[in-house]
Amino acid sequence: MTDDRQRRASIPRPVIKDPANPVSLRGALARRRENPEIVAKYGLAADLVETATVLYAERHGGKLPNAEAFRAAIAPYCPTKIAKCENNCRYRSADGSCNNRIHPEWGTTFSPQIRFLPPDYGDQFDIGVVPRSTSVTGHKLPSPREISNSVHNAGMTAPRDHTYNINLMHFGPSNQMNQKTSYLDLSLIYGNSIEGEQRFRQFGSEGEQRFRQFGSGKNCHFGNSIEGEQRFRQFGSGHPKSFDATLNIFHVIFLRENDKILRDLKHLGWNGESLYKEARKIMSAVYQHIVYTEYVPAVIGQDVMLRYGLKSTQYGHNTMYNPKTDATTSNVFATAAIRFAHSTFDTFEKDVIQGFSPETFQNYSNIVTNSPSSSTLFTRFQSKTDRFMTDFGRNKLWESEPKNSVDTMSFDIQRGRDHGLPSYNRWREYCGLRPILHFGKGIMGFADHTIGATKALSSVYRHPDDIDLISGAMAERPVSGGIVGPTFACLLGEQFALFKTGDRFFYENDFYPTGFTKGQLRQIKKQSLASVMCRHVNVPAVLQNAFISPKAGEPLVSCMTFPKLDLREWALHGRE
């Protein structure tokens, strides 16, 4: 047995004690693990900052310390991140560092999330000692569970969206601290550190995730070194929260596409480190193209796309990069806005989970090749994006044993309070929407909500200023052409604008050597989610838009008609 096989054999295989238990399945599917020592070190630093700030404020009559002086004083106790960048390197770093040459730490793993609004905690200094817990009337805020039961309870089944299938729920990009990069670079699949990426490429998993080096070649050295600590130890692919089978189907599809790109590039003469890096560059570009031409328009609608400058051009480059733009994920995006998809969680997930054996989950290939759920991705309507969540989504998803679970919606509400998200009304004002002053439908009332949603919110909250962002925004009527209301459409639009204009490696940028030639970009812009899925899922025909269900009345298109990703342009350009 070779050393490589011995190392791979030493990796413990996941054990599923109960194949019908979502928590057990989550643990089996979550093969990657960040180094807990690094997580603990950042947590300790955060505790030190919080404690020092409180002590200073108490000793100085509530005054907070000077930011620059305080940062210098606390620096010796914080993990040190040293960016090592090289000029004119054509590829991204694994951890997102050096994307911005002026601020190389922007968007990196373990960087603090940015805020669109100042935090609103429950302590007198507003620094996060306790979460927001008091109504503007002076009473206690309702408990998250009470809100979940009164506002978000759909019972056993939720209303159906008769246009979109369940792909829309699972495809989107997924705190106080980013544990993956902020950029749309597929780091949740490839790894978010140099060591994590290398382990991922070296070990892979059963037949699907073998990104091996082909020989040796010139490579740019990137990365943040965290002094005194080992790097993340990650094995295989998938975000640690990839607990459901449907999301992992997408992982497998993209991994297979990457393998195909690797083979095609190798046949064109690519080799060494540049072979792997170029394949990842192409795959990330295809992913970004799908996000901005199919996924985001379906979520927020074309009008909001235009408002935030998110539309891609049909042909050619469309450079919008601004080095002054910080593309770091915002707290409100990660904590609330992108979690709109939780309302679309369906009882279908329970059917999928119970339909697999432990052996099936340990072999990702079976999830796509032998699973009826693969074709169901194209046909099953998702639950409607609204304030409701099914009983399974609320009460059974994290069930470790009968009647012992966590309410997903309650968890989302409490997370917002723990992270100091201001109330729903503050975010409406931030987005240029009228604040709600009373629980009625008249002037300054609930104009963006149904009567039923207004009654549900008024039954549990004492004042409109108390409403939690996720509950108020999920209860809004959807914007024209989208599936979310105006508040979430605003917050999602702003974040996706940052992802686009703050990413030096964004696929439409006309930069050398990081960008693509016109011919290469032409091939990337021919791709769609449907074309990628057709290449790797056993279905004869799909809709032109893979997010639309054929039950909505749109005609099916033969998979033979979708353009292939022709890499001959890469034989003529760009090799080092």
PDB file of N, CA and C in Angstrom, residues 228-285:
ATOM      1  N   GLY A 228       1.827  30.673  15.303  1.00  0.00           N
ATOM      2  CA  GLY A 228       1.682  29.773  16.434  1.00  0.00           C
ATOM      3  C   GLY A 228       0.597  28.735  16.293  1.00  0.00           C
ATOM      4  N   GLU A 229      -0.043  28.684  15.129  1.00  0.00           N
ATOM      5  CA  GLU A 229      -1.151  27.750  14.966  1.00  0.00           C
ATOM      6  C   GLU A 229      -0.951  26.901  13.721  1.00  0.00           C
ATOM      7  N   GLN A 230      -1.434  25.678  13.767  1.00  0.00           N
ATOM      8  CA  GLN A 230      -1.496  24.874  12.561  1.00  0.00           C
ATOM      9  C   GLN A 230      -2.709  25.315  11.763  1.00  0.00           C
ATOM     10  N   ARG A 231      -2.689  25.009  10.485  1.00  0.00           N
ATOM     11  CA  ARG A 231      -3.814  25.415   9.655  1.00  0.00           C
ATOM     12  C   ARG A 231      -4.988  24.458   9.802  1.00  0.00           C
ATOM     13  N   PHE A 232      -6.061  24.861   9.133  1.00  0.00           N
ATOM     14  CA  PHE A 232      -7.257  24.039   9.183  1.00  0.00           C
ATOM     15  C   PHE A 232      -6.948  22.635   8.681  1.00  0.00           C
ATOM     16  N   ARG A 233      -7.614  21.651   9.249  1.00  0.00           N
ATOM     17  CA  ARG A 233      -7.490  20.279   8.764  1.00  0.00           C
ATOM     18  C   ARG A 233      -8.840  19.908   8.167  1.00  0.00           C
ATOM     19  N   GLN A 234      -8.851  19.787   6.855  1.00  0.00           N
ATOM     20  CA  GLN A 234     -10.103  19.522   6.165  1.00  0.00           C
ATOM     21  C   GLN A 234      -9.933  18.310   5.272  1.00  0.00           C
ATOM     22  N   PHE A 235     -10.921  17.508   5.241  1.00  0.00           N
ATOM     23  CA  PHE A 235     -10.892  16.335   4.384  1.00  0.00           C
ATOM     24  C   PHE A 235     -12.119  16.369   3.495  1.00  0.00           C
ATOM     25  N   GLY A 236     -11.907  16.179   2.202  1.00  0.00           N
ATOM     26  CA  GLY A 236     -13.028  16.094   1.284  1.00  0.00           C
ATOM     27  C   GLY A 236     -13.687  17.430   1.079  1.00  0.00           C
ATOM     28  N   SER A 237     -14.928  17.385   0.651  1.00  0.00           N
ATOM     29  CA  SER A 237     -15.615  18.580   0.209  1.00  0.00           C
ATOM     30  C   SER A 237     -16.907  18.768   0.964  1.00  0.00           C
ATOM     31  N   GLY A 238     -17.488  19.932   0.760  1.00  0.00           N
ATOM     32  CA  GLY A 238     -18.795  20.206   1.328  1.00  0.00           C
ATOM     33  C   GLY A 238     -18.694  21.104   2.531  1.00  0.00           C
ATOM     34  N   HIS A 239     -19.613  22.043   2.631  1.00  0.00           N
ATOM     35  CA  HIS A 239     -19.662  22.934   3.775  1.00  0.00           C
ATOM     36  C   HIS A 239     -20.039  22.131   5.010  1.00  0.00           C
ATOM     37  N   PRO A 240     -19.494  22.474   6.198  1.00  0.00           N
ATOM     38  CA  PRO A 240     -19.849  21.725   7.404  1.00  0.00           C
ATOM     39  C   PRO A 240     -21.344  21.681   7.674  1.00  0.00           C
ATOM     40  N   LYS A 241     -22.110  22.595   7.089  1.00  0.00           N
ATOM     41  CA  LYS A 241     -23.544  22.596   7.325  1.00  0.00           C
ATOM     42  C   LYS A 241     -24.313  21.964   6.168  1.00  0.00           C
ATOM     43  N   SER A 242     -23.613  21.218   5.304  1.00  0.00           N
ATOM     44  CA  SER A 242     -24.284  20.575   4.182  1.00  0.00           C
ATOM     45  C   SER A 242     -24.969  19.309   4.655  1.00  0.00           C
ATOM     46  N   PHE A 243     -26.041  19.495   5.437  1.00  0.00           N
ATOM     47  CA  PHE A 243     -26.656  18.354   6.084  1.00  0.00           C
ATOM     48  C   PHE A 243     -27.648  17.648   5.194  1.00  0.00           C
ATOM     49  N   ASP A 244     -28.111  18.271   4.118  1.00  0.00           N
ATOM     50  CA  ASP A 244     -29.167  17.637   3.357  1.00  0.00           C
ATOM     51  C   ASP A 244     -28.637  17.080   2.051  1.00  0.00           C
ATOM     52  N   ALA A 245     -29.267  16.011   1.617  1.00  0.00           N
ATOM     53  CA  ALA A 245     -28.792  15.285   0.447  1.00  0.00           C
ATOM     54  C   ALA A 245     -28.864  16.126  -0.811  1.00  0.00           C
ATOM     55  N   THR A 246     -29.888  16.971  -0.925  1.00  0.00           N
ATOM     56  CA  THR A 246     -30.064  17.745  -2.147  1.00  0.00           C
ATOM     57  C   THR A 246     -28.907  18.699  -2.375  1.00  0.00           C
ATOM     58  N   LEU A 247     -28.455  19.372  -1.332  1.00  0.00           N
ATOM     59  CA  LEU A 247     -27.323  20.279  -1.472  1.00  0.00           C
ATOM     60  C   LEU A 247     -26.071  19.517  -1.868  1.00  0.00           C
ATOM     61  N   ASN A 248     -25.896  18.327  -1.332  1.00  0.00           N
ATOM     62  CA  ASN A 248     -24.721  17.544  -1.676  1.00  0.00           C
ATOM     63  C   ASN A 248     -24.766  17.035  -3.110  1.00  0.00           C
ATOM     64  N   ILE A 249     -25.957  16.911  -3.678  1.00  0.00           N
ATOM     65  CA  ILE A 249     -26.052  16.583  -5.098  1.00  0.00           C
ATOM     66  C   ILE A 249     -25.400  17.684  -5.922  1.00  0.00           C
ATOM     67  N   PHE A 250     -25.650  18.943  -5.555  1.00  0.00           N
ATOM     68  CA  PHE A 250     -25.001  20.047  -6.258  1.00  0.00           C
ATOM     69  C   PHE A 250     -23.485  19.980  -6.104  1.00  0.00           C
ATOM     70  N   HIS A 251     -23.014  19.639  -4.900  1.00  0.00           N
ATOM     71  CA  HIS A 251     -21.571  19.508  -4.705  1.00  0.00           C
ATOM     72  C   HIS A 251     -20.997  18.479  -5.670  1.00  0.00           C
ATOM     73  N   VAL A 252     -21.655  17.329  -5.769  1.00  0.00           N
ATOM     74  CA  VAL A 252     -21.161  16.266  -6.635  1.00  0.00           C
ATOM     75  C   VAL A 252     -21.169  16.711  -8.094  1.00  0.00           C
ATOM     76  N   ILE A 253     -22.229  17.395  -8.512  1.00  0.00           N
ATOM     77  CA  ILE A 253     -22.320  17.846  -9.900  1.00  0.00           C
ATOM     78  C   ILE A 253     -21.166  18.782 -10.239  1.00  0.00           C
ATOM     79  N   PHE A 254     -20.874  19.730  -9.357  1.00  0.00           N
ATOM     80  CA  PHE A 254     -19.785  20.664  -9.626  1.00  0.00           C
ATOM     81  C   PHE A 254     -18.424  19.978  -9.545  1.00  0.00           C
ATOM     82  N   LEU A 255     -18.293  19.006  -8.675  1.00  0.00           N
ATOM     83  CA  LEU A 255     -17.037  18.262  -8.600  1.00  0.00           C
ATOM     84  C   LEU A 255     -16.814  17.455  -9.874  1.00  0.00           C
ATOM     85  N   ARG A 256     -17.863  16.846 -10.392  1.00  0.00           N
ATOM     86  CA  ARG A 256     -17.742  16.103 -11.644  1.00  0.00           C
ATOM     87  C   ARG A 256     -17.397  17.036 -12.802  1.00  0.00           C
ATOM     88  N   GLU A 257     -18.009  18.213 -12.810  1.00  0.00           N
ATOM     89  CA  GLU A 257     -17.698  19.172 -13.866  1.00  0.00           C
ATOM     90  C   GLU A 257     -16.237  19.601 -13.781  1.00  0.00           C
ATOM     91  N   ASN A 258     -15.751  19.799 -12.564  1.00  0.00           N
ATOM     92  CA  ASN A 258     -14.345  20.158 -12.396  1.00  0.00           C
ATOM     93  C   ASN A 258     -13.434  19.047 -12.912  1.00  0.00           C
ATOM     94  N   ASP A 259     -13.781  17.795 -12.617  1.00  0.00           N
ATOM     95  CA  ASP A 259     -12.983  16.673 -13.116  1.00  0.00           C
ATOM     96  C   ASP A 259     -12.954  16.658 -14.642  1.00  0.00           C
ATOM     97  N   LYS A 260     -14.090  16.948 -15.257  1.00  0.00           N
ATOM     98  CA  LYS A 260     -14.158  16.978 -16.721  1.00  0.00           C
ATOM     99  C   LYS A 260     -13.271  18.092 -17.279  1.00  0.00           C
ATOM    100  N   ILE A 261     -13.310  19.258 -16.638  1.00  0.00           N
ATOM    101  CA  ILE A 261     -12.466  20.372 -17.078  1.00  0.00           C
ATOM    102  C   ILE A 261     -10.993  20.005 -16.943  1.00  0.00           C
ATOM    103  N   LEU A 262     -10.639  19.346 -15.842  1.00  0.00           N
ATOM    104  CA  LEU A 262      -9.255  18.903 -15.650  1.00  0.00           C
ATOM    105  C   LEU A 262      -8.805  17.996 -16.794  1.00  0.00           C
ATOM    106  N   ARG A 263      -9.634  17.031 -17.135  1.00  0.00           N
ATOM    107  CA  ARG A 263      -9.265  16.095 -18.204  1.00  0.00           C
ATOM    108  C   ARG A 263      -9.113  16.817 -19.542  1.00  0.00           C
ATOM    109  N   ASP A 264     -10.055  17.730 -19.844  1.00  0.00           N
ATOM    110  CA  ASP A 264     -10.005  18.438 -21.121  1.00  0.00           C
ATOM    111  C   ASP A 264      -8.778  19.341 -21.211  1.00  0.00           C
ATOM    112  N   LEU A 265      -8.459  20.027 -20.116  1.00  0.00           N
ATOM    113  CA  LEU A 265      -7.278  20.893 -20.121  1.00  0.00           C
ATOM    114  C   LEU A 265      -5.997  20.076 -20.266  1.00  0.00           C
ATOM    115  N   LYS A 266      -5.953  18.938 -19.626  1.00  0.00           N
ATOM    116  CA  LYS A 266      -4.761  18.093 -19.724  1.00  0.00           C
ATOM    117  C   LYS A 266      -4.546  17.638 -21.166  1.00  0.00           C
ATOM    118  N   HIS A 267      -5.641  17.317 -21.857  1.00  0.00           N
ATOM    119  CA  HIS A 267      -5.531  16.914 -23.260  1.00  0.00           C
ATOM    120  C   HIS A 267      -5.044  18.057 -24.142  1.00  0.00           C
ATOM    121  N   LEU A 268      -5.255  19.300 -23.675  1.00  0.00           N
ATOM    122  CA  LEU A 268      -4.808  20.467 -24.433  1.00  0.00           C
ATOM    123  C   LEU A 268      -3.387  20.883 -24.066  1.00  0.00           C
ATOM    124  N   GLY A 269      -2.737  20.117 -23.209  1.00  0.00           N
ATOM    125  CA  GLY A 269      -1.346  20.388 -22.894  1.00  0.00           C
ATOM    126  C   GLY A 269      -1.096  21.051 -21.564  1.00  0.00           C
ATOM    127  N   TRP A 270      -2.145  21.336 -20.803  1.00  0.00           N
ATOM    128  CA  TRP A 270      -1.940  21.930 -19.484  1.00  0.00           C
ATOM    129  C   TRP A 270      -1.382  20.877 -18.540  1.00  0.00           C
ATOM    130  N   ASN A 271      -0.543  21.309 -17.614  1.00  0.00           N
ATOM    131  CA  ASN A 271       0.004  20.373 -16.640  1.00  0.00           C
ATOM    132  C   ASN A 271       0.460  21.135 -15.405  1.00  0.00           C
ATOM    133  N   GLY A 272       0.901  20.382 -14.424  1.00  0.00           N
ATOM    134  CA  GLY A 272       1.430  20.981 -13.212  1.00  0.00           C
ATOM    135  C   GLY A 272       0.371  21.707 -12.406  1.00  0.00           C
ATOM    136  N   GLU A 273       0.835  22.623 -11.584  1.00  0.00           N
ATOM    137  CA  GLU A 273      -0.056  23.366 -10.705  1.00  0.00           C
ATOM    138  C   GLU A 273      -1.051  24.208 -11.485  1.00  0.00           C
ATOM    139  N   SER A 274      -0.616  24.735 -12.634  1.00  0.00           N
ATOM    140  CA  SER A 274      -1.506  25.582 -13.426  1.00  0.00           C
ATOM    141  C   SER A 274      -2.716  24.808 -13.933  1.00  0.00           C
ATOM    142  N   LEU A 275      -2.601  23.494 -14.103  1.00  0.00           N
ATOM    143  CA  LEU A 275      -3.741  22.685 -14.536  1.00  0.00           C
ATOM    144  C   LEU A 275      -4.864  22.751 -13.510  1.00  0.00           C
ATOM    145  N   TYR A 276      -4.529  22.497 -12.249  1.00  0.00           N
ATOM    146  CA  TYR A 276      -5.549  22.553 -11.193  1.00  0.00           C
ATOM    147  C   TYR A 276      -6.101  23.967 -11.032  1.00  0.00           C
ATOM    148  N   LYS A 277      -5.208  24.959 -11.001  1.00  0.00           N
ATOM    149  CA  LYS A 277      -5.640  26.336 -10.767  1.00  0.00           C
ATOM    150  C   LYS A 277      -6.543  26.837 -11.891  1.00  0.00           C
ATOM    151  N   GLU A 278      -6.209  26.497 -13.136  1.00  0.00           N
ATOM    152  CA  GLU A 278      -7.027  26.960 -14.256  1.00  0.00           C
ATOM    153  C   GLU A 278      -8.394  26.285 -14.247  1.00  0.00           C
ATOM    154  N   ALA A 279      -8.436  25.003 -13.882  1.00  0.00           N
ATOM    155  CA  ALA A 279      -9.720  24.307 -13.800  1.00  0.00           C
ATOM    156  C   ALA A 279     -10.612  24.950 -12.745  1.00  0.00           C
ATOM    157  N   ARG A 280     -10.035  25.275 -11.600  1.00  0.00           N
ATOM    158  CA  ARG A 280     -10.824  25.937 -10.561  1.00  0.00           C
ATOM    159  C   ARG A 280     -11.268  27.323 -11.028  1.00  0.00           C
ATOM    160  N   LYS A 281     -10.409  28.029 -11.726  1.00  0.00           N
ATOM    161  CA  LYS A 281     -10.753  29.357 -12.234  1.00  0.00           C
ATOM    162  C   LYS A 281     -11.946  29.278 -13.189  1.00  0.00           C
ATOM    163  N   ILE A 282     -11.933  28.304 -14.090  1.00  0.00           N
ATOM    164  CA  ILE A 282     -13.033  28.139 -15.044  1.00  0.00           C
ATOM    165  C   ILE A 282     -14.315  27.743 -14.316  1.00  0.00           C
ATOM    166  N   MET A 283     -14.203  26.786 -13.390  1.00  0.00           N
ATOM    167  CA  MET A 283     -15.382  26.310 -12.676  1.00  0.00           C
ATOM    168  C   MET A 283     -16.004  27.426 -11.846  1.00  0.00           C
ATOM    169  N   SER A 284     -15.181  28.233 -11.203  1.00  0.00           N
ATOM    170  CA  SER A 284     -15.693  29.352 -10.412  1.00  0.00           C
ATOM    171  C   SER A 284     -16.383  30.380 -11.301  1.00  0.00           C
ATOM    172  N   ALA A 285     -15.851  30.587 -12.503  1.00  0.00           N
ATOM    173  CA  ALA A 285     -16.464  31.534 -13.436  1.00  0.00           C
ATOM    174  C   ALA A 285     -17.833  31.045 -13.896  1.00  0.00           C
TER     175      ALA A 285
END
